[in-house]
mmCIF file of C-alpha atoms in Angstrom:
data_model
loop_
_atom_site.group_PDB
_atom_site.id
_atom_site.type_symbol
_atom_site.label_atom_id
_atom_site.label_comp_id
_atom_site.label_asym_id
_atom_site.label_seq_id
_atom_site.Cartn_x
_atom_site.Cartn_y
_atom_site.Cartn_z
ATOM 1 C CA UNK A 19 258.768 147.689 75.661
ATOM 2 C CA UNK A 20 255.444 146.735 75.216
ATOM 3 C CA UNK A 21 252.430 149.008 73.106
ATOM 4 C CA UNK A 22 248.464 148.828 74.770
ATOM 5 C CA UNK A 23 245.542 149.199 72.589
ATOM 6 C CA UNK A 24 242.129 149.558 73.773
ATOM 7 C CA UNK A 25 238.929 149.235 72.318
ATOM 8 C CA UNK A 26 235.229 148.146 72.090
ATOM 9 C CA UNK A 27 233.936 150.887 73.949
ATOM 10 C CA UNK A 28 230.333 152.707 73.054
ATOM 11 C CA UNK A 29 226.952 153.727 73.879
ATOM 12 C CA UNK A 30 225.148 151.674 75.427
ATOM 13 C CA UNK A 31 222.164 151.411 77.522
ATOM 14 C CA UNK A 32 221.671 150.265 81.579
ATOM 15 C CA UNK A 33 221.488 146.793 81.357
ATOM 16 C CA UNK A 34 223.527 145.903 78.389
ATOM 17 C CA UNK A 35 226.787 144.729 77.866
ATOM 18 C CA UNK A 36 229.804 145.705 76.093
ATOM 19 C CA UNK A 37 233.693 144.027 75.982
ATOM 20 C CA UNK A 38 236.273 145.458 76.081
ATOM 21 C CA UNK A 39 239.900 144.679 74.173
ATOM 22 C CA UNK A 40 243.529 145.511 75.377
ATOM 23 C CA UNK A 41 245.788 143.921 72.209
ATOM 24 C CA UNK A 42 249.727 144.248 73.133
ATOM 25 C CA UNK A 43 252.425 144.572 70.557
ATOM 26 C CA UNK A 44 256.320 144.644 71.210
ATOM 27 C CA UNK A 45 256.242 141.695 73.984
ATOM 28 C CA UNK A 46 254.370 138.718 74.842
ATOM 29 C CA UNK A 47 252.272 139.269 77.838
ATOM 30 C CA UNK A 48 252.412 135.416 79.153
ATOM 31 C CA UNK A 49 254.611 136.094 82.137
ATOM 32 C CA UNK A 50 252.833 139.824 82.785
ATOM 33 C CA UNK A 51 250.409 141.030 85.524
ATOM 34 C CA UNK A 52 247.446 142.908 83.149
ATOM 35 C CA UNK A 53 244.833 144.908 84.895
ATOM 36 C CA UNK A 54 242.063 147.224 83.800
ATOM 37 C CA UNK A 55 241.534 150.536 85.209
ATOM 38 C CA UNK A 56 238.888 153.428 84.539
ATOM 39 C CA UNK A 57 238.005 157.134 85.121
ATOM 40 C CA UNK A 58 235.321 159.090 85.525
ATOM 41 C CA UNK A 59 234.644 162.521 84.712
ATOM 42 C CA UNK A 60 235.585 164.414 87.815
ATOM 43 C CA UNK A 61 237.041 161.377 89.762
ATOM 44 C CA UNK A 62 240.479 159.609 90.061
ATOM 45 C CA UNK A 63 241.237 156.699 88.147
ATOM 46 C CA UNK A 64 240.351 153.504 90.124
ATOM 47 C CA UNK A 65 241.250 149.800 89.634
ATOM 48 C CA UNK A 66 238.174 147.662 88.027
ATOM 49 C CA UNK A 67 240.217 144.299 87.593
ATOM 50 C CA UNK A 68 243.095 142.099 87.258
ATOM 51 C CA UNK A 69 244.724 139.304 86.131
ATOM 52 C CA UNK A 70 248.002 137.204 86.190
ATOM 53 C CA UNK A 71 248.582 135.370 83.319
ATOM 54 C CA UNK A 72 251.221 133.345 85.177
ATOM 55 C CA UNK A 73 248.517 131.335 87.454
ATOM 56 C CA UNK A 74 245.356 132.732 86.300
ATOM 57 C CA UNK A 75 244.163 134.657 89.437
ATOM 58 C CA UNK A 76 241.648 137.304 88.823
ATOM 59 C CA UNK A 77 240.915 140.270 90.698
ATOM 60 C CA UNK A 78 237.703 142.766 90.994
ATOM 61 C CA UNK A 79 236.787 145.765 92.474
ATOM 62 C CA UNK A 80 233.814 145.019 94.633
ATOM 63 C CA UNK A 81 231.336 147.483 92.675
ATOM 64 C CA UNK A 82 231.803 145.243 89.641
ATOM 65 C CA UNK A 83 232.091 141.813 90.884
ATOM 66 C CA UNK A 84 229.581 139.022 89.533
ATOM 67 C CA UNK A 85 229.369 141.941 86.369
ATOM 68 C CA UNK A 86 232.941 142.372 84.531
ATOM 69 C CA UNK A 87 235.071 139.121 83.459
ATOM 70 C CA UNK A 88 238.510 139.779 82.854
ATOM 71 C CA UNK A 89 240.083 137.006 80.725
ATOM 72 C CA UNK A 90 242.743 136.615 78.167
ATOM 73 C CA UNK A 91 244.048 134.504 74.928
ATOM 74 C CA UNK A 92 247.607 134.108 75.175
ATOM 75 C CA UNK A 93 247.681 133.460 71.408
ATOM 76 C CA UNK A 94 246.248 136.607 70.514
ATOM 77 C CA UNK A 95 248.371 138.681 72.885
ATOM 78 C CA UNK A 96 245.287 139.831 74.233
ATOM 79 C CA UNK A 97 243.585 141.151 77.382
ATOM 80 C CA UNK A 98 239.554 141.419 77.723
ATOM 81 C CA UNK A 99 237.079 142.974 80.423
ATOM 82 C CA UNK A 100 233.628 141.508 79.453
ATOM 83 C CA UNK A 101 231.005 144.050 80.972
ATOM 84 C CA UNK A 102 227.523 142.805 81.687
ATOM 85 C CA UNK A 103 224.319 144.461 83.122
ATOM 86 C CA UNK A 104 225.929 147.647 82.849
ATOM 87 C CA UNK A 105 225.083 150.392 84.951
ATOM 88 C CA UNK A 106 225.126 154.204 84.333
ATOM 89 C CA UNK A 107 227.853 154.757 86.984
ATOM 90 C CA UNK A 108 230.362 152.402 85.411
ATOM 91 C CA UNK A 109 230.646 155.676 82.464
ATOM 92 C CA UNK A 110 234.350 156.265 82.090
ATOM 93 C CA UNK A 111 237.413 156.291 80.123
ATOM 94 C CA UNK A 112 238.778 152.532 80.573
ATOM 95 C CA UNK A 113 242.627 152.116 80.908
ATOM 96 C CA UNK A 114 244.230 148.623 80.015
ATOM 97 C CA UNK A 115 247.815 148.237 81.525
ATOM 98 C CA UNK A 116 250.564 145.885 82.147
ATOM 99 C CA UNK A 117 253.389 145.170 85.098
ATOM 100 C CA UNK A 118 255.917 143.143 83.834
ATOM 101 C CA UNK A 119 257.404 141.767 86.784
ATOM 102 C CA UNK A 120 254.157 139.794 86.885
ATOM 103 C CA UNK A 121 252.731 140.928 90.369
ATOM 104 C CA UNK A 122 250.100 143.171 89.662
ATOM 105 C CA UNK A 123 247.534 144.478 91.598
ATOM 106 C CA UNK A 124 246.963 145.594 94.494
ATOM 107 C CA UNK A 125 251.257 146.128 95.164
ATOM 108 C CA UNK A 126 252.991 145.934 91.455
ATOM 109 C CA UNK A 127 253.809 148.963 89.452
ATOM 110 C CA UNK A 128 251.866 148.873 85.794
ATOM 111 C CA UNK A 129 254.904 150.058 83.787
ATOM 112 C CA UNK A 130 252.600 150.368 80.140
ATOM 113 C CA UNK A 131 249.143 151.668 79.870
ATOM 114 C CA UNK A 132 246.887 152.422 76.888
ATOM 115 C CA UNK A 133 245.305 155.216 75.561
ATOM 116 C CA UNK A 134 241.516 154.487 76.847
ATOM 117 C CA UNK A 135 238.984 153.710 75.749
ATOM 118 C CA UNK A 136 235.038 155.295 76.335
ATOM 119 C CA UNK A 137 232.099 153.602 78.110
ATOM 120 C CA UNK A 138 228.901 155.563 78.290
ATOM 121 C CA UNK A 139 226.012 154.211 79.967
ATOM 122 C CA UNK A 140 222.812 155.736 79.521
ATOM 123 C CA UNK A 141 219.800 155.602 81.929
#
C-alpha cells in the first residue's frame, strides 16, 4: 500500500512558474509507473504527465510539452511536475498517482492517487 501527498500549489500569475511535489510513504516507488493528472472546474480529469522510474521515460500531454518537467529523486521517495510559463488554462486541482506494476500511462491502471493539490493561474 502506498500513501500520495501533494503539494506546492498556489497563486500565481501567467507566466510564472510553480513545482509541484508528490512524496510517497508505505512503499518505495523505484519499480512504479508515477504520473500526474489534473482537473478543471467543470471538466474531466486529464493526464498532464508521466514517468517510469524503471527506465526513465517521460510522458506529456501535448498542451504542456516544452512547459512541465516531470522528474523524480529516488532517495526522497519523491515525484515532481516543474511548471513553467504558466498559463491561465492550466488552473486545476493536480492529482499525483502511482501504478505499481510499473506500466503507466497511456494503458496501466494508477492503483494510488493523492488528495490534489490547487493551481490557479491568474491573467
Amino acid at each position: 500500500q502506498v500513501q500520495l501527498v501533494e503539494s506546492g500549489g498556489g497563486l500565481v500569475q501567467a507566466g510564472g512558474s510553480l513545482r509541484l511535489s508528490c512524496a510517497a510513504s508505505g512503499r518505495t516507488l523505484s519499480r512504479y509507473a508515477m504520473g500526474w493528472f489534473r482537473q478543471a472546474p467543470g471538466k474531466e480529469r486529464e493526464f498532464v504527465a508521466a514517468i517510469r522510474w524503471s527506465g526513465g521515460s517521460t510522458y506529456y500531454t501535448d498542451s504542456v510539452k516544452g512547459r512541465f518537467t516531470i522528474s523524480g529523486d529516488n532517495a526522497k521517495n519523491t515525484v515532481y511536475l516543474q511548471m513553467n510559463s504558466l498559463k491561465p488554462e492550466d488552473t486545476a486541482v493536480y492529482y499525483c498517482a502511482a501504478d505499481r506494476k510499473g506500466v503507466g500511462y497511456p494503458y496501466g491502471k494508477y492503483d494510488y492517487w493523492g488528495q490534489g493539490t490547487q493551481v490557479t493561474v491568474s491573467s
